[in-house]
PDB file of C-alpha atoms in Angstrom:
ATOM      1  CA  MET E 109      -3.758  -6.374  10.496  1.00 50.00           C
ATOM      2  CA  SER E 110      -4.820  -9.618  12.030  1.00 50.00           C
ATOM      3  CA  LEU E 111      -1.952  -9.744  14.445  1.00 49.00           C
ATOM      4  CA  PHE E 112      -2.615  -6.090  15.650  1.00 52.00           C
ATOM      5  CA  LEU E 113      -6.233  -6.864  16.030  1.00 54.00           C
ATOM      6  CA  ALA E 114      -5.470  -9.701  18.012  1.00 50.00           C
ATOM      7  CA  ALA E 115      -3.145  -8.105  20.236  1.00 50.00           C
ATOM      8  CA  VAL E 116      -5.810  -5.292  21.019  1.00 54.00           C
ATOM      9  CA  LEU E 117      -8.492  -8.089  21.673  1.00 52.00           C
ATOM     10  CA  ALA E 118      -6.001  -9.941  23.950  1.00 49.00           C
ATOM     11  CA  GLY E 119      -5.539  -6.922  26.108  1.00 51.00           C
ATOM     12  CA  LEU E 120      -9.389  -6.197  26.060  1.00 53.00           C
ATOM     13  CA  SER E 121      -9.758  -9.777  27.439  1.00 49.00           C
ATOM     14  CA  ALA E 122      -7.214  -9.342  30.171  1.00 48.00           C
ATOM     15  CA  TRP E 123      -9.105  -5.961  30.951  1.00 50.00           C
ATOM     16  CA  LEU E 124     -12.486  -7.742  31.260  1.00 49.00           C
ATOM     17  CA  ILE E 125     -10.972 -10.241  33.670  1.00 47.00           C
ATOM     18  CA  VAL E 126      -9.479  -7.810  36.083  1.00 46.00           C
ATOM     19  CA  ARG E 127     -12.579  -5.525  36.028  1.00 50.00           C
ATOM     20  CA  PRO E 128     -15.582  -7.629  36.269  1.00 48.00           C
ATOM     21  CA  SER E 129     -17.735  -4.656  37.549  1.00 49.00           C
ATOM     22  CA  LEU E 130     -17.251  -2.760  34.119  1.00 48.00           C
ATOM     23  CA  ARG E 131     -20.485  -1.087  32.869  1.00 47.00           C
ATOM     24  CA  PRO E 132     -21.998  -2.226  29.438  1.00 49.00           C
ATOM     25  CA  THR E 133     -21.551   1.500  28.273  1.00 50.00           C
ATOM     26  CA  SER E 134     -17.768   1.176  29.104  1.00 50.00           C
ATOM     27  CA  TRP E 135     -17.395  -1.965  27.443  1.00 48.00           C
ATOM     28  CA  LEU E 136     -19.146  -0.446  24.366  1.00 50.00           C
ATOM     29  CA  THR E 137     -16.598   2.635  24.650  1.00 53.00           C
ATOM     30  CA  GLY E 138     -13.797   0.177  24.654  1.00 52.00           C
ATOM     31  CA  SER E 139     -15.026  -1.936  21.572  1.00 50.00           C
ATOM     32  CA  GLY E 140     -15.347   1.661  19.871  1.00 52.00           C
ATOM     33  CA  THR E 141     -11.828   2.241  20.633  1.00 54.00           C
ATOM     34  CA  VAL E 142     -10.764  -1.072  19.347  1.00 52.00           C
ATOM     35  CA  ILE E 143     -12.578  -0.250  16.021  1.00 52.00           C
ATOM     36  CA  GLY E 144     -11.012   3.365  15.742  1.00 54.00           C
ATOM     37  CA  ALA E 145      -7.598   1.722  16.117  1.00 52.00           C
ATOM     38  CA  VAL E 146      -8.097  -0.875  13.390  1.00 52.00           C
ATOM     39  CA  ARG E 147      -9.516   1.755  11.066  1.00 53.00           C
ATOM     40  CA  SER E 148      -6.639   4.050  11.731  1.00 56.00           C
ATOM     41  CA  ARG E 149      -4.217   1.320  10.863  1.00 56.00           C
ATOM     42  CA  LEU E 150      -5.971   0.626   7.667  1.00 52.00           C
ATOM     43  CA  LEU E 151      -6.061   4.135   6.710  1.00 53.00           C
ATOM     44  CA  THR E 152      -2.264   4.626   7.450  1.00 59.00           C
ATOM     45  CA  ARG E 153      -1.595   1.384   5.296  1.00 63.00           C
ATOM     46  CA  GLY E 154      -3.590   2.855   2.416  1.00 68.00           C
ATOM     47  CA  ARG E 155      -2.099   6.215   2.584  1.00 75.00           C
ATOM     48  CA  ARG E 156       1.693   4.746   2.620  1.00 77.00           C
ATOM     49  CA  ALA E 157       0.567   2.694  -0.496  1.00 78.00           C
ATOM     50  CA  ARG E 158      -0.380   5.655  -2.412  1.00 83.00           C
ATOM     51  CA  GLN E 159       2.552   7.495  -1.344  1.00 85.00           C
ATOM     52  CA  ARG E 160       4.887   4.874  -2.480  1.00 87.00           C
ATOM     53  CA  ALA E 161       2.977   4.832  -5.981  1.00 88.00           C
ATOM     54  CA  ALA E 162       3.175   8.477  -6.201  1.00 88.00           C
ATOM     55  CA  MET E 163       7.035   8.508  -5.375  1.00 90.00           C
ATOM     56  CA  ARG E 164       7.483   5.938  -8.064  1.00 91.00           C
ATOM     57  CA  GLU E 165       5.729   7.887 -10.697  1.00 92.00           C
ATOM     58  CA  ALA E 166       7.663  10.917  -9.686  1.00 92.00           C
ATOM     59  CA  LEU E 167      10.919   9.287 -10.280  1.00 93.00           C
ATOM     60  CA  ALA E 168       9.492   8.142 -13.676  1.00 94.00           C
ATOM     61  CA  GLU E 169       8.930  11.865 -14.541  1.00 93.00           C
ATOM     62  CA  VAL E 170      12.782  12.398 -13.508  1.00 93.00           C
ATOM     63  CA  VAL E 171      13.642   9.866 -15.876  1.00 94.00           C
ATOM     64  CA  ALA E 172      11.535  11.121 -18.803  1.00 94.00           C
ATOM     65  CA  ASP E 173      12.798  14.879 -18.260  1.00 93.00           C
ATOM     66  CA  ILE E 174      16.468  13.660 -18.483  1.00 92.00           C
ATOM     67  CA  ARG E 175      15.997  11.739 -21.446  1.00 92.00           C
ATOM     68  CA  ALA E 176      13.995  14.852 -22.884  1.00 92.00           C
ATOM     69  CA  GLY E 177      17.179  16.897 -22.591  1.00 90.00           C
ATOM     70  CA  GLN E 178      16.775  18.399 -18.951  1.00 90.00           C
ATOM     71  CA  PRO E 179      19.419  18.726 -16.827  1.00 91.00           C
ATOM     72  CA  PRO E 180      19.159  15.994 -13.817  1.00 91.00           C
ATOM     73  CA  VAL E 181      19.134  18.850 -11.198  1.00 92.00           C
ATOM     74  CA  ARG E 182      16.248  20.599 -12.972  1.00 93.00           C
ATOM     75  CA  ALA E 183      14.429  17.346 -13.551  1.00 92.00           C
ATOM     76  CA  VAL E 184      14.568  16.547  -9.762  1.00 92.00           C
ATOM     77  CA  GLU E 185      13.267  19.961  -8.723  1.00 92.00           C
ATOM     78  CA  ARG E 186      10.194  19.616 -10.942  1.00 92.00           C
ATOM     79  CA  ALA E 187       9.413  15.912 -10.228  1.00 90.00           C
ATOM     80  CA  LEU E 188       9.707  16.118  -6.588  1.00 89.00           C
ATOM     81  CA  ALA E 189       7.989  19.371  -6.055  1.00 88.00           C
ATOM     82  CA  PRO E 190       5.920  19.125  -3.075  1.00 85.00           C
ATOM     83  CA  ARG E 191       2.357  17.783  -3.792  1.00 82.00           C
ATOM     84  CA  ASP E 192       0.062  15.007  -2.673  1.00 77.00           C
ATOM     85  CA  GLY E 193       1.850  11.907  -2.069  1.00 70.00           C
ATOM     86  CA  VAL E 194       5.264  13.210  -3.112  1.00 79.00           C
ATOM     87  CA  THR E 195       7.269  14.008   0.041  1.00 81.00           C
ATOM     88  CA  ALA E 196      10.797  14.630  -0.361  1.00 87.00           C
ATOM     89  CA  PRO E 197      11.398  18.270   0.953  1.00 89.00           C
ATOM     90  CA  ARG E 198      15.020  17.914   1.676  1.00 92.00           C
ATOM     91  CA  THR E 199      15.724  16.689  -2.066  1.00 92.00           C
ATOM     92  CA  TRP E 200      13.590  19.212  -3.505  1.00 92.00           C
ATOM     93  CA  ALA E 201      15.246  21.951  -1.455  1.00 92.00           C
ATOM     94  CA  ALA E 202      18.710  20.898  -2.471  1.00 91.00           C
ATOM     95  CA  ALA E 203      17.668  20.761  -5.998  1.00 92.00           C
ATOM     96  CA  ARG E 204      16.019  24.035  -6.182  1.00 91.00           C
ATOM     97  CA  TRP E 205      18.784  25.984  -3.918  1.00 92.00           C
ATOM     98  CA  GLY E 206      21.793  23.715  -4.208  1.00 88.00           C
ATOM     99  CA  GLY E 207      23.116  20.822  -2.154  1.00 88.00           C
ATOM    100  CA  ASP E 208      23.842  17.315  -1.990  1.00 91.00           C
ATOM    101  CA  ILE E 209      20.984  15.508  -3.797  1.00 93.00           C
ATOM    102  CA  ALA E 210      22.137  12.050  -2.947  1.00 92.00           C
ATOM    103  CA  SER E 211      22.535  12.735   0.514  1.00 92.00           C
ATOM    104  CA  CYS E 212      19.284  14.479   0.686  1.00 93.00           C
ATOM    105  CA  LEU E 213      17.491  11.437  -0.873  1.00 93.00           C
ATOM    106  CA  ARG E 214      18.952   9.223   1.783  1.00 93.00           C
ATOM    107  CA  GLN E 215      17.739  11.437   4.559  1.00 93.00           C
ATOM    108  CA  ASP E 216      14.261  11.713   3.034  1.00 91.00           C
ATOM    109  CA  ALA E 217      13.923   8.015   2.497  1.00 90.00           C
ATOM    110  CA  GLN E 218      14.720   7.896   6.561  1.00 90.00           C
ATOM    111  CA  GLU E 219      12.256  10.228   7.307  1.00 89.00           C
ATOM    112  CA  THR E 220       9.393   8.958   5.190  1.00 86.00           C
ATOM    113  CA  SER E 221      10.090   5.162   5.049  1.00 84.00           C
ATOM    114  CA  GLN E 222      10.441   5.317   1.439  1.00 87.00           C
ATOM    115  CA  ALA E 223      12.977   2.726   0.325  1.00 89.00           C
ATOM    116  CA  ILE E 224      12.788   3.558  -3.156  1.00 91.00           C
ATOM    117  CA  LEU E 225      14.375   7.215  -2.311  1.00 92.00           C
ATOM    118  CA  ALA E 226      17.191   5.525  -0.898  1.00 92.00           C
ATOM    119  CA  ALA E 227      17.794   3.495  -3.827  1.00 93.00           C
ATOM    120  CA  ALA E 228      17.474   6.550  -5.988  1.00 93.00           C
ATOM    121  CA  GLY E 229      20.323   8.348  -3.953  1.00 92.00           C
ATOM    122  CA  ALA E 230      22.368   5.209  -4.498  1.00 92.00           C
ATOM    123  CA  CYS E 231      21.748   5.524  -8.270  1.00 92.00           C
ATOM    124  CA  TRP E 232      22.718   9.396  -8.234  1.00 92.00           C
ATOM    125  CA  THR E 233      25.932   8.599  -6.267  1.00 91.00           C
ATOM    126  CA  VAL E 234      27.047   6.067  -8.996  1.00 89.00           C
ATOM    127  CA  ALA E 235      25.870   8.237 -11.887  1.00 88.00           C
ATOM    128  CA  SER E 236      27.703  11.176 -10.525  1.00 83.00           C
ATOM    129  CA  ALA E 237      30.640   9.166 -10.060  1.00 74.00           C
ATOM    130  CA  GLN E 238      30.771   7.824 -13.712  1.00 70.00           C
ATOM    131  CA  GLY E 239      29.399  11.031 -15.308  1.00 59.00           C
ATOM    132  CA  ALA E 240      26.422   9.127 -16.976  1.00 67.00           C
ATOM    133  CA  GLY E 241      23.635   6.567 -16.795  1.00 86.00           C
ATOM    134  CA  LEU E 242      21.526   8.111 -14.306  1.00 90.00           C
ATOM    135  CA  ALA E 243      18.362   7.923 -16.323  1.00 91.00           C
ATOM    136  CA  ASP E 244      18.909   4.354 -17.174  1.00 91.00           C
ATOM    137  CA  ALA E 245      19.720   3.415 -13.757  1.00 92.00           C
ATOM    138  CA  LEU E 246      16.456   5.232 -12.255  1.00 93.00           C
ATOM    139  CA  ASP E 247      14.403   3.560 -15.181  1.00 93.00           C
ATOM    140  CA  ARG E 248      15.445   0.346 -13.936  1.00 94.00           C
ATOM    141  CA  LEU E 249      14.838   1.081 -10.525  1.00 94.00           C
ATOM    142  CA  VAL E 250      11.344   2.343 -11.243  1.00 93.00           C
ATOM    143  CA  GLY E 251      10.680  -0.901 -13.339  1.00 94.00           C
ATOM    144  CA  GLN E 252      11.903  -2.837 -10.329  1.00 92.00           C
ATOM    145  CA  ASP E 253       9.325  -1.174  -8.187  1.00 92.00           C
ATOM    146  CA  ARG E 254       6.570  -1.708 -10.367  1.00 91.00           C
ATOM    147  CA  ARG E 255       7.183  -5.355 -10.528  1.00 91.00           C
ATOM    148  CA  ALA E 256       7.590  -5.547  -6.746  1.00 86.00           C
ATOM    149  CA  GLU E 257       4.165  -3.742  -6.512  1.00 86.00           C
ATOM    150  CA  GLU E 258       2.378  -6.198  -9.021  1.00 88.00           C
ATOM    151  CA  VAL E 259       3.849  -9.070  -6.768  1.00 84.00           C
ATOM    152  CA  ARG E 260       2.261  -7.348  -3.823  1.00 81.00           C
ATOM    153  CA  ARG E 261      -1.049  -7.373  -5.692  1.00 82.00           C
ATOM    154  CA  GLN E 262      -0.953 -10.837  -6.635  1.00 83.00           C
ATOM    155  CA  LEU E 263       0.054 -11.725  -2.786  1.00 80.00           C
ATOM    156  CA  ASP E 264      -2.988  -9.889  -1.750  1.00 77.00           C
ATOM    157  CA  ALA E 265      -5.247 -11.803  -3.944  1.00 80.00           C
ATOM    158  CA  GLN E 266      -3.595 -15.109  -2.906  1.00 78.00           C
ATOM    159  CA  LEU E 267      -4.207 -14.233   0.919  1.00 77.00           C
ATOM    160  CA  ALA E 268      -7.960 -13.336   0.420  1.00 78.00           C
ATOM    161  CA  ALA E 269      -9.033 -16.717   1.655  1.00 78.00           C
ATOM    162  CA  PRO E 270      -7.206 -16.606   5.206  1.00 74.00           C
ATOM    163  CA  ARG E 271      -8.097 -12.915   5.348  1.00 74.00           C
ATOM    164  CA  ALA E 272     -11.589 -13.575   4.928  1.00 79.00           C
ATOM    165  CA  THR E 273     -11.562 -16.503   7.297  1.00 77.00           C
ATOM    166  CA  ALA E 274     -10.106 -14.136   9.793  1.00 75.00           C
ATOM    167  CA  ARG E 275     -12.967 -11.500   9.196  1.00 76.00           C
ATOM    168  CA  MET E 276     -15.726 -14.479   9.396  1.00 79.00           C
ATOM    169  CA  LEU E 277     -14.174 -15.326  12.753  1.00 75.00           C
ATOM    170  CA  ALA E 278     -14.253 -12.041  14.159  1.00 74.00           C
ATOM    171  CA  LEU E 279     -17.882 -11.592  13.075  1.00 77.00           C
ATOM    172  CA  LEU E 280     -19.135 -15.090  14.563  1.00 79.00           C
ATOM    173  CA  PRO E 281     -19.551 -13.557  17.879  1.00 78.00           C
ATOM    174  CA  VAL E 282     -21.985 -10.942  16.737  1.00 77.00           C
ATOM    175  CA  LEU E 283     -23.902 -13.553  14.871  1.00 82.00           C
ATOM    176  CA  GLY E 284     -24.082 -15.669  18.289  1.00 80.00           C
ATOM    177  CA  LEU E 285     -25.621 -12.540  19.967  1.00 79.00           C
ATOM    178  CA  ALA E 286     -28.060 -11.992  17.237  1.00 82.00           C
ATOM    179  CA  LEU E 287     -29.058 -15.531  17.616  1.00 85.00           C
ATOM    180  CA  GLY E 288     -29.488 -15.306  21.228  1.00 83.00           C
ATOM    181  CA  PHE E 289     -31.774 -12.025  20.974  1.00 83.00           C
ATOM    182  CA  ALA E 290     -33.845 -13.961  18.107  1.00 86.00           C
ATOM    183  CA  VAL E 291     -34.644 -16.625  20.369  1.00 87.00           C
ATOM    184  CA  GLY E 292     -36.092 -14.196  23.108  1.00 84.00           C
ATOM    185  CA  GLY E 293     -32.939 -14.144  25.228  1.00 82.00           C
ATOM    186  CA  ASP E 294     -30.892 -11.225  26.376  1.00 83.00           C
ATOM    187  CA  PRO E 295     -27.120 -12.345  26.011  1.00 83.00           C
ATOM    188  CA  ILE E 296     -25.917  -8.848  26.639  1.00 81.00           C
ATOM    189  CA  ALA E 297     -27.568  -8.676  30.067  1.00 83.00           C
ATOM    190  CA  TRP E 298     -26.250 -12.196  30.863  1.00 83.00           C
ATOM    191  CA  LEU E 299     -22.672 -11.407  29.900  1.00 80.00           C
ATOM    192  CA  THR E 300     -22.476  -8.089  31.710  1.00 80.00           C
ATOM    193  CA  GLY E 301     -24.830  -8.819  34.615  1.00 82.00           C
ATOM    194  CA  THR E 302     -23.134 -12.002  35.949  1.00 82.00           C
ATOM    195  CA  SER E 303     -19.585 -13.233  36.907  1.00 84.00           C
ATOM    196  CA  LEU E 304     -20.017 -16.409  34.805  1.00 86.00           C
ATOM    197  CA  GLY E 305     -20.969 -13.900  32.009  1.00 81.00           C
ATOM    198  CA  TRP E 306     -18.112 -12.010  32.357  1.00 83.00           C
ATOM    199  CA  ALA E 307     -15.846 -14.973  32.378  1.00 84.00           C
ATOM    200  CA  CYS E 308     -17.084 -16.194  29.244  1.00 83.00           C
ATOM    201  CA  LEU E 309     -17.235 -12.941  27.662  1.00 80.00           C
ATOM    202  CA  ALA E 310     -13.259 -12.614  28.594  1.00 81.00           C
ATOM    203  CA  LEU E 311     -12.585 -16.082  27.359  1.00 84.00           C
ATOM    204  CA  GLY E 312     -14.542 -15.511  24.145  1.00 81.00           C
ATOM    205  CA  VAL E 313     -12.555 -12.513  23.319  1.00 78.00           C
ATOM    206  CA  LEU E 314      -9.369 -14.362  24.108  1.00 81.00           C
ATOM    207  CA  CYS E 315     -10.296 -17.141  21.777  1.00 80.00           C
ATOM    208  CA  ILE E 316     -11.103 -14.470  19.181  1.00 77.00           C
ATOM    209  CA  ALA E 317      -7.544 -12.859  19.355  1.00 77.00           C
ATOM    210  CA  LEU E 318      -5.813 -16.350  19.174  1.00 79.00           C
ATOM    211  CA  GLY E 319      -7.774 -17.014  16.193  1.00 76.00           C
ATOM    212  CA  LEU E 320      -6.851 -13.824  14.708  1.00 75.00           C
ATOM    213  CA  ALA E 321      -3.272 -14.294  15.684  1.00 77.00           C
ATOM    214  CA  TRP E 322      -3.059 -17.620  14.087  1.00 79.00           C
ATOM    215  CA  ALA E 323      -4.713 -16.401  10.645  1.00 74.00           C
ATOM    216  CA  GLY E 324      -2.155 -13.322  10.911  1.00 73.00           C
ATOM    217  CA  ARG E 325       0.933 -15.746  11.376  1.00 77.00           C
ATOM    218  CA  ILE E 326      -0.264 -17.575   8.255  1.00 75.00           C
ATOM    219  CA  VAL E 327      -0.573 -14.546   6.006  1.00 71.00           C
ATOM    220  CA  SER E 328       2.712 -13.110   7.560  1.00 72.00           C
ATOM    221  CA  ARG E 329       4.676 -16.363   6.983  1.00 73.00           C
ATOM    222  CA  THR E 330       3.509 -16.524   3.375  1.00 68.00           C
ATOM    223  CA  GLU E 331       4.647 -12.698   2.780  1.00 62.00           C
ATOM    224  CA  ARG E 332       7.985 -13.577   4.192  1.00 64.00           C
ATOM    225  CA  LEU E 333       8.310 -16.596   1.760  1.00 58.00           C
ATOM    226  CA  LEU E 334       7.933 -14.147  -1.238  1.00 55.00           C
TER     227      LEU E 334
END
């Protein structure tokens, strides 16, 4: 998120440099666009996490049904029925009407960016060739994904400090503006009413972008190591 916000702010700073006659209302509109873009990205990230968890639990239901005596195809049809978070329409249709479930799992994985579905397709192919072992293979897959999710949670906790630093860095200009108003000045009028003010505004936004990019690089490097 920090790298994304940094890129947006860098673009905004360049825009401020080439558009010194920009009105304050237009600048506020641009700021609202940045906030909206960041909010949309965060919502998308949360939605993907919920979908990943829902798909993992759906595969756990497949394992439970198979071990309870249900045919694998019937178990897939029941567990992968379309509902909130479970998006594997090709696989569900193949199980319901007849089709290559392994191939449909791989196609659904590509369309929904759910890697666990591609792994489930590989498990299905191997189990079909050997004639057994599907429940055990899927159970190991679900367990591995749960452990990976736990690692991601621990990683989020460990990276809380650099992320907090990035957020504080982004809020410092707001505090500076508040201090300017507190001492009786009008920093907004100066920043948007003079050429020097526009230059300072553009430079400030660019510095924030560089700081956020640096913090994002620290976070990304740590994530790659784990």
